[in-house]
Structure formats: C-alpha cells, structure tokens
Amino acid sequence: MNVLQRKILLALAIVLLGIGAFFAWKQFFSKPKQVTPAIILSDGKNAPIGMAWIPGGEFLMGSDHQKSQANERPTHKVKVFGFWMDTTHVTNDQFAQFVKETNYKTTAEQIPDWETIRVQLPPGTPKPLASVFVPGAMVFVGTKAKVNLNDYSQWWAYVPGANWRHPTGPKSNIDGKGNHPVVQVSYEDALAYAKWAGKRLPTEAEWEFAARGGLNQATYAWGDQLERDGKLQANIWDVKKQAFPVVSPKAGGAVGTTAVEAFPQNGYGLYDMTGNAWQWVADWYRADYFAMQAKEFGNTVILNPQGPSNSYDPDDSGVPPNAPKRVIRGGSFLCNEDYCQSYRPSARRGADPYSPMSHLGFRLVKDSQ
C-alpha cells in the first residue's frame, strides 16, 4: 500500500468516525433516556396511606407534538425534586370526611361574591340583581343534536343547587359513588382540604413529571397509541359511540366520572392522571409561560419551577386576558378526539379559581420528610 492509499484510507476512517460520533451525539442529546420506574407505595409512616413516591428527576416538559397546542410549546428541560403523590383523585368519601370533621362549606354552597365574579367579566359589566346571586356551580348539560364546537356555552350552564354532593344539580347525588373523584370543588376548596390533610397541591411541573410515569415525551400517559387492543385507557368521551356534546336517553344519558381505579395505573402507580376529572394544580396560568421559560433559560435545566407570578390568557373570549386563573391538568370524561384532547400529559388550561365545575377535582402531594 503506497503513501497515497494510506492517506485516503486514513481520511475515510476519520470521516466515518465523525459520522458515527455525530449520530451518537444526536441520539444521546435529542432523545431523553426512557426509564422503568419502580412503584413505591407509602407504608403510612413515610407518608399517608394512598400515596406513591415520585422520585423526581430531569425531563422534557411540554410538547412539540403535532397534537400539541400553542400553550404547550416549546419543550424545555425541567428538574423536580422527589415527592409523594396521591395515587388517585381525592374521592367523594375522603372529601365527606373532611366536611364532617370541619363543617366546611364549599364555594358552590355559598352565595357568589360579586368581586370575585367581576374580575372574570369585561370591564364595565353592570352588577346583576341580587336575585341572581344564588349558590350553584357550572354543569355540563350537553346538547340534543350536533352543534358547532366553537361555543362551549352551548353545553355548559350555571345550575343553582349544584355542588359536590349534587354534581349536576339538586336532583342528583353521589350515592354509591364514594370512590369517584369529588368534583364541583374550587381551587379554594382544594387548598382548604390540603391544609386539613397536611398536604399541598402539586406544582404544574411536578404534576406533568408524575403524569408521564417515566415515559419521556410519550403522547399519552400510557404510550403513543390512544387505545390498546381496541380499548380506551382512560375515562374520556368515546366519539365512536356518541358525537360530542350530544346527550340523549337513546345514547345512555349523561356521561360522568368513573371509580378512581377503573383504568390501569401509570409507571409510578398513579391512577387517572389523565381523563375522568380535571385536576387543580398550584400554579397561576399563563398561556405563554412555556415560551417565556424557553426564552429565559434556553437549553439550561430549570430547577423545580413554581410557575409565573400572574395570569394571562388571551384565548378565552369574553374574559379579560389578565383575569385570575389557576392551571388545571389532565382532561376529563368530556375530552375527546374531536374537541379538546387534553388527556395528554402536556395539555394544560387555566380556570377561574372560584368556579367549581362538574368535571373538575384534584389530588395532592406531600414533600419527603
């Protein structure tokens, strides 16, 4: 082999090594490592029974997936510390025990306060007559036929007498549903329960990390396919059986929550992190918060973010952009392929902290000792 041939072979080897190094680098840095977490449940000493250990760690928060909304983008690196989390939503039975011991009266059971309502309305909105201010809450009432999905007021209504004991109105009840998520609880109600239980609401980052169950950037909490063996993996609206938001006796009546352990748990042992009922989390809601985080921190890992200092939502028509809102996560029994698709771990919305709804509950976390 002459000198020229040796030089050509050496150059070729360097090129091949460079290509290999490039693809190794790309594989290592562009795709987060998948982990197989161990399910660790509390023994009652390290945390109350009914909680699972979430080990914490670094993950890509948000989503750049084609299904993602603008408020979920872009993905950004976040690290959270370990914590304990309720394996299920707080249930009707658990909330009933809290009320029994404290005589607590929820937001929906009280006469609405004009000052908390006014900030959610366009400036200058006149105060309604006193007769309008009656205890109640927002209830999904559905429609009798298909409608344009641009106006959610067609299937939601304020129902006097609706509260956690009567989720869809005075004639409804929770008999036989003690193991269903408590709903019709406001953010303030969730805080009151958390104080009584010696726990707290999770941050948005903690919630998403836990919901992913060790599956980095999977589309759903259980993987990348909506169904497994033709079966839905969460309590969501099945549009193959009934168009949303149509509710009729022929279709089996109104939809609602299911028992909290009706579907498989995720990698950390958590049930219903998506579907069944939305969940309050601690953070104020800003539609542009993920974009703000990415702009400020770039590729740097953000350590245990606590959320923005105020609210901003320009997408909710008829509501001032800076009206107070808290983040809700996880979607509910109303989410479906035709409408919200919020049963994805990265999906997020904001909600009035004083507005209970028939598809909104919560679960809590506790710091390690």
mmCIF file of C-alpha atoms in Angstrom:
data_model
loop_
_atom_site.group_PDB
_atom_site.id
_atom_site.type_symbol
_atom_site.label_atom_id
_atom_site.label_comp_id
_atom_site.label_asym_id
_atom_site.label_seq_id
_atom_site.Cartn_x
_atom_site.Cartn_y
_atom_site.Cartn_z
ATOM 1 C CA MET A 1 0.000 0.000 0.000
ATOM 2 C CA ASN A 2 1.587 3.275 -1.083
ATOM 3 C CA VAL A 3 1.522 6.577 0.823
ATOM 4 C CA LEU A 4 -1.417 7.974 -1.188
ATOM 5 C CA GLN A 5 -3.580 4.922 -0.466
ATOM 6 C CA ARG A 6 -2.780 5.111 3.252
ATOM 7 C CA LYS A 7 -3.765 8.798 3.332
ATOM 8 C CA ILE A 8 -7.058 8.052 1.556
ATOM 9 C CA LEU A 9 -7.886 5.237 3.996
ATOM 10 C CA LEU A 10 -6.968 7.442 6.977
ATOM 11 C CA ALA A 11 -9.180 10.256 5.689
ATOM 12 C CA LEU A 12 -12.040 7.829 5.121
ATOM 13 C CA ALA A 13 -11.682 6.436 8.641
ATOM 14 C CA ILE A 14 -11.766 9.943 10.119
ATOM 15 C CA VAL A 15 -14.934 10.748 8.152
ATOM 16 C CA LEU A 16 -16.632 7.537 9.268
ATOM 17 C CA LEU A 17 -15.652 8.151 12.875
ATOM 18 C CA GLY A 18 -17.035 11.683 12.621
ATOM 19 C CA ILE A 19 -20.337 10.449 11.206
ATOM 20 C CA GLY A 20 -20.607 7.839 13.940
ATOM 21 C CA ALA A 21 -19.809 10.376 16.624
ATOM 22 C CA PHE A 22 -22.409 12.756 15.216
ATOM 23 C CA PHE A 23 -25.204 10.173 15.284
ATOM 24 C CA ALA A 24 -24.184 9.015 18.760
ATOM 25 C CA TRP A 25 -24.285 12.620 19.970
ATOM 26 C CA LYS A 26 -27.664 13.197 18.320
ATOM 27 C CA GLN A 27 -29.105 10.017 19.818
ATOM 28 C CA PHE A 28 -27.825 10.875 23.288
ATOM 29 C CA PHE A 29 -28.910 14.502 23.429
ATOM 30 C CA SER A 30 -32.048 14.613 21.292
ATOM 31 C CA LYS A 31 -33.906 11.664 22.808
ATOM 32 C CA PRO A 32 -34.309 11.593 26.592
ATOM 33 C CA LYS A 33 -33.494 8.299 28.233
ATOM 34 C CA GLN A 34 -36.511 6.109 28.954
ATOM 35 C CA VAL A 35 -36.647 4.777 32.495
ATOM 36 C CA THR A 36 -38.551 1.901 34.025
ATOM 37 C CA PRO A 37 -39.661 3.268 37.384
ATOM 38 C CA ALA A 38 -40.454 1.148 40.390
ATOM 39 C CA ILE A 39 -43.813 1.630 42.074
ATOM 40 C CA ILE A 40 -43.227 2.590 45.719
ATOM 41 C CA LEU A 41 -46.329 2.989 47.857
ATOM 42 C CA SER A 42 -46.378 4.583 51.276
ATOM 43 C CA ASP A 43 -46.494 2.354 54.348
ATOM 44 C CA GLY A 44 -48.201 5.032 56.400
ATOM 45 C CA LYS A 45 -45.007 6.096 58.165
ATOM 46 C CA ASN A 46 -43.152 7.966 55.436
ATOM 47 C CA ALA A 47 -46.392 9.462 54.089
ATOM 48 C CA PRO A 48 -50.137 8.808 54.467
ATOM 49 C CA ILE A 49 -51.513 5.566 53.015
ATOM 50 C CA GLY A 50 -52.724 6.011 49.459
ATOM 51 C CA MET A 51 -49.678 7.907 48.203
ATOM 52 C CA ALA A 52 -46.912 6.851 45.799
ATOM 53 C CA TRP A 53 -43.296 8.007 45.703
ATOM 54 C CA ILE A 54 -42.397 10.145 42.690
ATOM 55 C CA PRO A 55 -38.582 10.041 42.565
ATOM 56 C CA GLY A 56 -38.066 13.328 40.785
ATOM 57 C CA GLY A 57 -35.530 13.960 38.067
ATOM 58 C CA GLU A 58 -34.998 15.751 34.799
ATOM 59 C CA PHE A 59 -37.493 15.627 31.933
ATOM 60 C CA LEU A 60 -38.700 17.489 28.868
ATOM 61 C CA MET A 61 -41.763 19.482 29.903
ATOM 62 C CA GLY A 62 -44.402 20.442 27.351
ATOM 63 C CA SER A 63 -44.724 19.056 23.848
ATOM 64 C CA ASP A 64 -43.844 19.865 20.249
ATOM 65 C CA HIS A 65 -46.056 17.032 19.009
ATOM 66 C CA GLN A 66 -48.477 17.713 16.157
ATOM 67 C CA LYS A 67 -51.360 17.345 18.633
ATOM 68 C CA SER A 68 -49.941 19.976 20.980
ATOM 69 C CA GLN A 69 -51.455 23.419 21.432
ATOM 70 C CA ALA A 70 -49.524 26.682 21.464
ATOM 71 C CA ASN A 71 -49.606 26.855 25.272
ATOM 72 C CA GLU A 72 -47.746 23.514 25.489
ATOM 73 C CA ARG A 73 -44.836 24.644 23.339
ATOM 74 C CA PRO A 74 -41.902 24.560 23.214
ATOM 75 C CA THR A 75 -40.479 21.658 25.181
ATOM 76 C CA HIS A 76 -37.952 22.755 27.787
ATOM 77 C CA LYS A 77 -35.732 20.972 30.290
ATOM 78 C CA VAL A 78 -37.025 20.834 33.851
ATOM 79 C CA LYS A 79 -35.883 19.049 37.002
ATOM 80 C CA VAL A 80 -38.126 18.391 40.003
ATOM 81 C CA PHE A 81 -37.319 17.009 43.454
ATOM 82 C CA GLY A 82 -38.854 13.797 44.770
ATOM 83 C CA PHE A 83 -42.275 13.917 46.459
ATOM 84 C CA TRP A 84 -45.250 11.776 47.450
ATOM 85 C CA MET A 85 -48.468 11.967 45.432
ATOM 86 C CA ASP A 86 -51.995 10.672 45.967
ATOM 87 C CA THR A 87 -52.459 7.607 43.789
ATOM 88 C CA THR A 88 -55.985 8.780 42.939
ATOM 89 C CA HIS A 89 -58.083 11.904 42.834
ATOM 90 C CA VAL A 90 -59.466 12.931 46.214
ATOM 91 C CA THR A 91 -62.713 10.968 46.365
ATOM 92 C CA ASN A 92 -66.220 11.803 47.492
ATOM 93 C CA ASP A 93 -65.750 9.679 50.615
ATOM 94 C CA GLN A 94 -62.494 11.423 51.515
ATOM 95 C CA PHE A 95 -63.970 14.865 50.982
ATOM 96 C CA ALA A 96 -67.051 13.901 53.013
ATOM 97 C CA GLN A 97 -64.788 13.016 55.948
ATOM 98 C CA PHE A 98 -63.125 16.423 55.695
ATOM 99 C CA VAL A 99 -66.505 18.194 55.710
ATOM 100 C CA LYS A 100 -67.730 16.069 58.621
ATOM 101 C CA GLU A 101 -64.721 16.998 60.748
ATOM 102 C CA THR A 102 -64.552 20.683 59.828
ATOM 103 C CA ASN A 103 -68.120 21.679 58.841
ATOM 104 C CA TYR A 104 -66.531 23.235 55.776
ATOM 105 C CA LYS A 105 -68.840 24.884 53.263
ATOM 106 C CA THR A 106 -67.607 24.805 49.669
ATOM 107 C CA THR A 107 -67.634 27.709 47.226
ATOM 108 C CA ALA A 108 -70.624 26.229 45.376
ATOM 109 C CA GLU A 109 -72.625 26.122 48.610
ATOM 110 C CA GLN A 110 -72.158 29.830 49.270
ATOM 111 C CA ILE A 111 -73.766 32.912 47.745
ATOM 112 C CA PRO A 112 -71.446 34.039 44.919
ATOM 113 C CA ASP A 113 -69.299 37.083 45.660
ATOM 114 C CA TRP A 114 -69.596 39.858 43.081
ATOM 115 C CA GLU A 115 -65.982 40.975 43.456
ATOM 116 C CA THR A 116 -64.625 37.543 42.519
ATOM 117 C CA ILE A 117 -67.048 37.295 39.597
ATOM 118 C CA ARG A 118 -66.466 40.828 38.307
ATOM 119 C CA VAL A 119 -62.773 40.263 37.503
ATOM 120 C CA GLN A 120 -63.770 37.475 35.096
ATOM 121 C CA LEU A 121 -66.090 39.796 33.116
ATOM 122 C CA PRO A 122 -65.446 42.595 30.597
ATOM 123 C CA PRO A 123 -64.717 45.945 32.272
ATOM 124 C CA GLY A 124 -67.860 47.947 32.956
ATOM 125 C CA THR A 125 -70.166 44.941 33.227
ATOM 126 C CA PRO A 126 -73.063 46.075 35.477
ATOM 127 C CA LYS A 127 -73.752 44.191 38.690
ATOM 128 C CA PRO A 128 -76.761 41.858 38.292
ATOM 129 C CA LEU A 129 -79.775 41.927 40.590
ATOM 130 C CA ALA A 130 -79.353 40.292 43.992
ATOM 131 C CA SER A 131 -81.805 37.555 42.957
ATOM 132 C CA VAL A 132 -79.199 36.270 40.509
ATOM 133 C CA PHE A 133 -76.697 35.511 43.255
ATOM 134 C CA VAL A 134 -77.664 32.015 44.360
ATOM 135 C CA PRO A 135 -75.416 29.106 45.366
ATOM 136 C CA GLY A 136 -74.625 26.754 42.499
ATOM 137 C CA ALA A 137 -71.970 25.729 40.004
ATOM 138 C CA MET A 138 -71.198 25.081 36.360
ATOM 139 C CA VAL A 139 -72.634 21.845 34.990
ATOM 140 C CA PHE A 140 -72.174 20.003 31.720
ATOM 141 C CA VAL A 141 -75.693 19.772 30.274
ATOM 142 C CA GLY A 142 -74.860 18.616 26.751
ATOM 143 C CA THR A 143 -76.940 19.205 23.635
ATOM 144 C CA LYS A 144 -79.713 17.300 21.883
ATOM 145 C CA ALA A 145 -78.013 17.398 18.485
ATOM 146 C CA LYS A 146 -74.646 18.116 16.902
ATOM 147 C CA VAL A 147 -73.531 21.730 17.225
ATOM 148 C CA ASN A 148 -70.624 23.899 16.177
ATOM 149 C CA LEU A 149 -67.886 23.256 18.736
ATOM 150 C CA ASN A 150 -66.620 26.831 18.804
ATOM 151 C CA ASP A 151 -69.009 27.902 21.586
ATOM 152 C CA TYR A 152 -68.786 25.863 24.809
ATOM 153 C CA SER A 153 -71.657 27.827 26.369
ATOM 154 C CA GLN A 154 -73.966 25.586 24.340
ATOM 155 C CA TRP A 155 -73.234 22.619 26.605
ATOM 156 C CA TRP A 156 -72.431 24.323 29.918
ATOM 157 C CA ALA A 157 -74.864 26.047 32.281
ATOM 158 C CA TYR A 158 -74.811 27.564 35.764
ATOM 159 C CA VAL A 159 -77.138 25.346 37.794
ATOM 160 C CA PRO A 160 -78.450 26.589 41.158
ATOM 161 C CA GLY A 161 -78.048 23.959 43.839
ATOM 162 C CA ALA A 162 -75.202 22.119 42.114
ATOM 163 C CA ASN A 163 -72.338 21.295 44.486
ATOM 164 C CA TRP A 164 -70.061 18.404 45.452
ATOM 165 C CA ARG A 165 -72.970 16.458 46.954
ATOM 166 C CA HIS A 166 -75.182 17.194 43.941
ATOM 167 C CA PRO A 167 -72.740 17.427 40.992
ATOM 168 C CA THR A 168 -75.293 18.091 38.246
ATOM 169 C CA GLY A 169 -77.976 19.847 40.296
ATOM 170 C CA PRO A 170 -80.326 19.416 43.281
ATOM 171 C CA LYS A 171 -81.886 16.215 41.904
ATOM 172 C CA SER A 172 -78.523 14.486 41.521
ATOM 173 C CA ASN A 173 -76.463 12.840 44.254
ATOM 174 C CA ILE A 174 -73.317 10.818 44.874
ATOM 175 C CA ASP A 175 -74.975 7.753 46.363
ATOM 176 C CA GLY A 176 -72.884 4.714 45.528
ATOM 177 C CA LYS A 177 -70.107 6.948 44.189
ATOM 178 C CA GLY A 178 -67.931 7.285 47.254
ATOM 179 C CA ASN A 179 -64.908 6.101 45.260
ATOM 180 C CA HIS A 180 -65.452 8.596 42.415
ATOM 181 C CA PRO A 181 -63.444 11.842 42.200
ATOM 182 C CA VAL A 182 -65.015 14.662 44.150
ATOM 183 C CA VAL A 183 -65.991 17.406 41.690
ATOM 184 C CA GLN A 184 -67.626 20.828 41.975
ATOM 185 C CA VAL A 185 -64.744 21.958 44.170
ATOM 186 C CA SER A 186 -62.992 25.277 43.596
ATOM 187 C CA TYR A 187 -59.281 25.961 43.884
ATOM 188 C CA GLU A 188 -60.003 27.490 47.293
ATOM 189 C CA ASP A 189 -61.822 24.314 48.359
ATOM 190 C CA ALA A 190 -58.817 22.236 47.286
ATOM 191 C CA LEU A 191 -56.498 24.424 49.377
ATOM 192 C CA ALA A 192 -58.753 24.064 52.422
ATOM 193 C CA TYR A 193 -58.774 20.271 52.073
ATOM 194 C CA ALA A 194 -54.986 20.223 51.578
ATOM 195 C CA LYS A 195 -54.430 22.178 54.798
ATOM 196 C CA TRP A 196 -56.641 19.738 56.709
ATOM 197 C CA ALA A 197 -54.870 16.726 55.189
ATOM 198 C CA GLY A 198 -51.369 18.100 55.814
ATOM 199 C CA LYS A 199 -50.559 18.074 52.113
ATOM 200 C CA ARG A 200 -50.414 20.569 49.237
ATOM 201 C CA LEU A 201 -51.364 20.931 45.599
ATOM 202 C CA PRO A 202 -48.630 19.874 43.149
ATOM 203 C CA THR A 203 -46.845 22.412 41.021
ATOM 204 C CA GLU A 204 -47.511 22.171 37.311
ATOM 205 C CA ALA A 205 -44.028 20.743 36.745
ATOM 206 C CA GLU A 206 -44.475 18.122 39.467
ATOM 207 C CA TRP A 207 -47.849 17.143 38.044
ATOM 208 C CA GLU A 208 -46.551 16.651 34.497
ATOM 209 C CA PHE A 209 -43.479 14.727 35.636
ATOM 210 C CA ALA A 210 -45.702 12.385 37.664
ATOM 211 C CA ALA A 211 -48.299 12.033 34.895
ATOM 212 C CA ARG A 212 -45.678 10.857 32.421
ATOM 213 C CA GLY A 213 -44.834 7.902 34.669
ATOM 214 C CA GLY A 214 -41.284 7.627 33.325
ATOM 215 C CA LEU A 215 -42.293 7.776 29.640
ATOM 216 C CA ASN A 216 -40.377 10.703 28.192
ATOM 217 C CA GLN A 217 -42.404 12.646 25.633
ATOM 218 C CA ALA A 218 -44.962 9.871 25.099
ATOM 219 C CA THR A 219 -48.171 11.249 23.582
ATOM 220 C CA TYR A 220 -50.303 9.753 26.359
ATOM 221 C CA ALA A 221 -49.684 8.687 29.946
ATOM 222 C CA TRP A 222 -49.581 5.052 28.778
ATOM 223 C CA GLY A 223 -47.680 5.378 25.485
ATOM 224 C CA ASP A 224 -48.130 6.703 21.952
ATOM 225 C CA GLN A 225 -51.363 4.978 20.948
ATOM 226 C CA LEU A 226 -54.741 6.190 22.185
ATOM 227 C CA GLU A 227 -56.117 2.653 22.501
ATOM 228 C CA ARG A 228 -54.726 -0.719 23.493
ATOM 229 C CA ASP A 229 -56.355 -3.759 21.914
ATOM 230 C CA GLY A 230 -59.203 -1.532 20.803
ATOM 231 C CA LYS A 231 -59.879 -0.235 24.329
ATOM 232 C CA LEU A 232 -59.571 3.314 25.682
ATOM 233 C CA GLN A 233 -57.082 3.669 28.525
ATOM 234 C CA ALA A 234 -58.843 6.490 30.365
ATOM 235 C CA ASN A 235 -62.337 7.749 31.090
ATOM 236 C CA ILE A 236 -62.821 10.061 28.110
ATOM 237 C CA TRP A 237 -65.682 10.682 25.691
ATOM 238 C CA ASP A 238 -65.806 7.947 23.044
ATOM 239 C CA VAL A 239 -66.792 9.722 19.827
ATOM 240 C CA LYS A 240 -67.144 6.370 18.083
ATOM 241 C CA LYS A 241 -70.191 5.714 20.271
ATOM 242 C CA GLN A 242 -71.657 9.194 20.541
ATOM 243 C CA ALA A 243 -70.856 12.561 18.965
ATOM 244 C CA PHE A 244 -69.735 15.256 21.398
ATOM 245 C CA PRO A 245 -71.527 17.004 23.127
ATOM 246 C CA VAL A 246 -74.784 15.190 22.316
ATOM 247 C CA VAL A 247 -76.557 13.710 25.326
ATOM 248 C CA SER A 248 -79.791 11.811 24.833
ATOM 249 C CA PRO A 249 -81.715 8.973 26.536
ATOM 250 C CA LYS A 250 -81.078 6.840 23.470
ATOM 251 C CA ALA A 251 -77.337 7.308 23.896
ATOM 252 C CA GLY A 252 -77.498 6.251 27.533
ATOM 253 C CA GLY A 253 -77.965 9.605 29.250
ATOM 254 C CA ALA A 254 -75.340 11.950 30.650
ATOM 255 C CA VAL A 255 -71.714 10.911 30.952
ATOM 256 C CA GLY A 256 -69.724 11.371 34.130
ATOM 257 C CA THR A 257 -66.914 10.182 36.342
ATOM 258 C CA THR A 258 -65.980 6.566 36.979
ATOM 259 C CA ALA A 259 -64.476 4.936 40.063
ATOM 260 C CA VAL A 260 -60.916 6.131 40.568
ATOM 261 C CA GLU A 261 -59.153 2.831 39.877
ATOM 262 C CA ALA A 262 -61.191 1.743 36.860
ATOM 263 C CA PHE A 263 -58.260 2.113 34.446
ATOM 264 C CA PRO A 264 -54.623 0.925 34.626
ATOM 265 C CA GLN A 265 -52.094 2.829 36.743
ATOM 266 C CA ASN A 266 -49.066 4.522 35.216
ATOM 267 C CA GLY A 267 -45.399 3.772 35.829
ATOM 268 C CA TYR A 268 -45.406 5.430 39.250
ATOM 269 C CA GLY A 269 -48.586 3.706 40.423
ATOM 270 C CA LEU A 270 -50.909 6.666 39.788
ATOM 271 C CA TYR A 271 -54.462 6.246 38.504
ATOM 272 C CA ASP A 272 -56.400 8.621 36.244
ATOM 273 C CA MET A 273 -53.645 11.165 35.778
ATOM 274 C CA THR A 274 -55.489 11.908 32.560
ATOM 275 C CA GLY A 275 -59.202 11.545 31.948
ATOM 276 C CA ASN A 276 -62.041 11.193 34.492
ATOM 277 C CA ALA A 277 -61.758 14.701 36.010
ATOM 278 C CA TRP A 278 -59.508 17.715 35.533
ATOM 279 C CA GLN A 279 -57.146 18.421 38.426
ATOM 280 C CA TRP A 280 -56.252 21.711 40.075
ATOM 281 C CA VAL A 281 -52.531 22.421 40.415
ATOM 282 C CA ALA A 282 -50.817 25.195 42.343
ATOM 283 C CA ASP A 283 -49.544 27.488 39.566
ATOM 284 C CA TRP A 284 -51.061 30.617 38.115
ATOM 285 C CA TYR A 285 -51.908 30.062 34.453
ATOM 286 C CA ARG A 286 -50.197 31.919 31.631
ATOM 287 C CA ALA A 287 -50.798 30.732 28.077
ATOM 288 C CA ASP A 288 -47.293 31.894 27.152
ATOM 289 C CA TYR A 289 -45.480 30.541 30.201
ATOM 290 C CA PHE A 290 -43.637 27.720 28.421
ATOM 291 C CA ALA A 291 -42.453 30.125 25.734
ATOM 292 C CA MET A 292 -41.257 32.504 28.474
ATOM 293 C CA GLN A 293 -39.362 29.689 30.193
ATOM 294 C CA ALA A 294 -37.680 28.575 26.982
ATOM 295 C CA LYS A 295 -36.685 32.133 26.104
ATOM 296 C CA GLU A 296 -35.218 32.855 29.534
ATOM 297 C CA PHE A 297 -33.409 29.567 30.170
ATOM 298 C CA GLY A 298 -32.729 28.213 26.666
ATOM 299 C CA ASN A 299 -31.204 24.745 26.916
ATOM 300 C CA THR A 300 -30.439 25.114 30.629
ATOM 301 C CA VAL A 301 -32.278 22.834 33.034
ATOM 302 C CA ILE A 302 -34.914 24.751 35.032
ATOM 303 C CA LEU A 303 -34.848 23.613 38.651
ATOM 304 C CA ASN A 304 -38.210 22.977 40.336
ATOM 305 C CA PRO A 305 -40.226 25.815 38.701
ATOM 306 C CA GLN A 306 -43.065 27.286 40.761
ATOM 307 C CA GLY A 307 -44.991 28.920 37.943
ATOM 308 C CA PRO A 308 -45.495 32.555 36.917
ATOM 309 C CA SER A 309 -46.427 35.385 39.285
ATOM 310 C CA ASN A 310 -49.645 36.281 37.484
ATOM 311 C CA SER A 311 -52.214 35.095 34.951
ATOM 312 C CA TYR A 312 -52.506 35.717 31.235
ATOM 313 C CA ASP A 313 -54.943 34.069 28.837
ATOM 314 C CA PRO A 314 -55.760 35.940 25.616
ATOM 315 C CA ASP A 315 -57.627 32.963 24.161
ATOM 316 C CA ASP A 316 -60.702 32.926 26.414
ATOM 317 C CA SER A 317 -63.185 35.161 24.620
ATOM 318 C CA GLY A 318 -65.260 37.442 26.820
ATOM 319 C CA VAL A 319 -62.816 37.170 29.731
ATOM 320 C CA PRO A 320 -60.141 39.820 30.415
ATOM 321 C CA PRO A 321 -56.698 38.431 29.448
ATOM 322 C CA ASN A 322 -55.288 39.087 32.930
ATOM 323 C CA ALA A 323 -58.247 37.619 34.866
ATOM 324 C CA PRO A 324 -57.049 35.361 37.707
ATOM 325 C CA LYS A 325 -56.711 31.724 36.593
ATOM 326 C CA ARG A 326 -55.046 28.661 38.017
ATOM 327 C CA VAL A 327 -53.699 25.774 35.973
ATOM 328 C CA ILE A 328 -55.815 22.651 35.554
ATOM 329 C CA ARG A 329 -54.353 19.451 34.158
ATOM 330 C CA GLY A 330 -55.338 16.004 32.933
ATOM 331 C CA GLY A 331 -58.554 16.485 30.991
ATOM 332 C CA SER A 332 -61.817 14.779 31.931
ATOM 333 C CA PHE A 333 -64.616 12.467 30.870
ATOM 334 C CA LEU A 334 -65.641 15.165 28.375
ATOM 335 C CA CYS A 335 -62.371 15.306 26.427
ATOM 336 C CA ASN A 336 -62.382 13.558 23.069
ATOM 337 C CA GLU A 337 -60.654 13.279 19.709
ATOM 338 C CA ASP A 338 -62.999 15.837 18.110
ATOM 339 C CA TYR A 339 -62.745 18.540 20.745
ATOM 340 C CA CYS A 340 -60.110 19.005 23.450
ATOM 341 C CA GLN A 341 -57.715 16.006 23.500
ATOM 342 C CA SER A 342 -56.496 17.161 26.906
ATOM 343 C CA TYR A 343 -55.907 13.615 28.136
ATOM 344 C CA ARG A 344 -52.293 14.124 27.088
ATOM 345 C CA PRO A 345 -49.738 14.738 29.899
ATOM 346 C CA SER A 346 -48.597 18.024 28.367
ATOM 347 C CA ALA A 347 -52.090 19.515 27.864
ATOM 348 C CA ARG A 348 -52.895 22.498 30.073
ATOM 349 C CA ARG A 349 -55.623 25.062 30.649
ATOM 350 C CA GLY A 350 -56.491 27.846 33.029
ATOM 351 C CA ALA A 351 -59.634 28.088 35.157
ATOM 352 C CA ASP A 352 -61.234 30.652 37.437
ATOM 353 C CA PRO A 353 -60.133 29.604 40.959
ATOM 354 C CA TYR A 354 -63.608 30.389 42.314
ATOM 355 C CA SER A 355 -65.556 28.464 39.676
ATOM 356 C CA PRO A 356 -66.402 24.854 40.583
ATOM 357 C CA MET A 357 -67.301 22.585 37.661
ATOM 358 C CA SER A 358 -68.838 19.133 37.249
ATOM 359 C CA HIS A 359 -65.676 17.717 35.667
ATOM 360 C CA LEU A 360 -63.027 19.283 37.919
ATOM 361 C CA GLY A 361 -61.404 17.799 41.035
ATOM 362 C CA PHE A 362 -57.879 17.468 42.463
ATOM 363 C CA ARG A 363 -55.206 15.288 44.050
ATOM 364 C CA LEU A 364 -52.471 16.264 46.459
ATOM 365 C CA VAL A 365 -48.762 15.796 47.121
ATOM 366 C CA LYS A 366 -46.540 15.781 50.187
ATOM 367 C CA ASP A 367 -42.867 16.609 50.483
ATOM 368 C CA SER A 368 -40.457 13.916 51.619
ATOM 369 C CA GLN A 369 -39.530 14.039 55.296
#
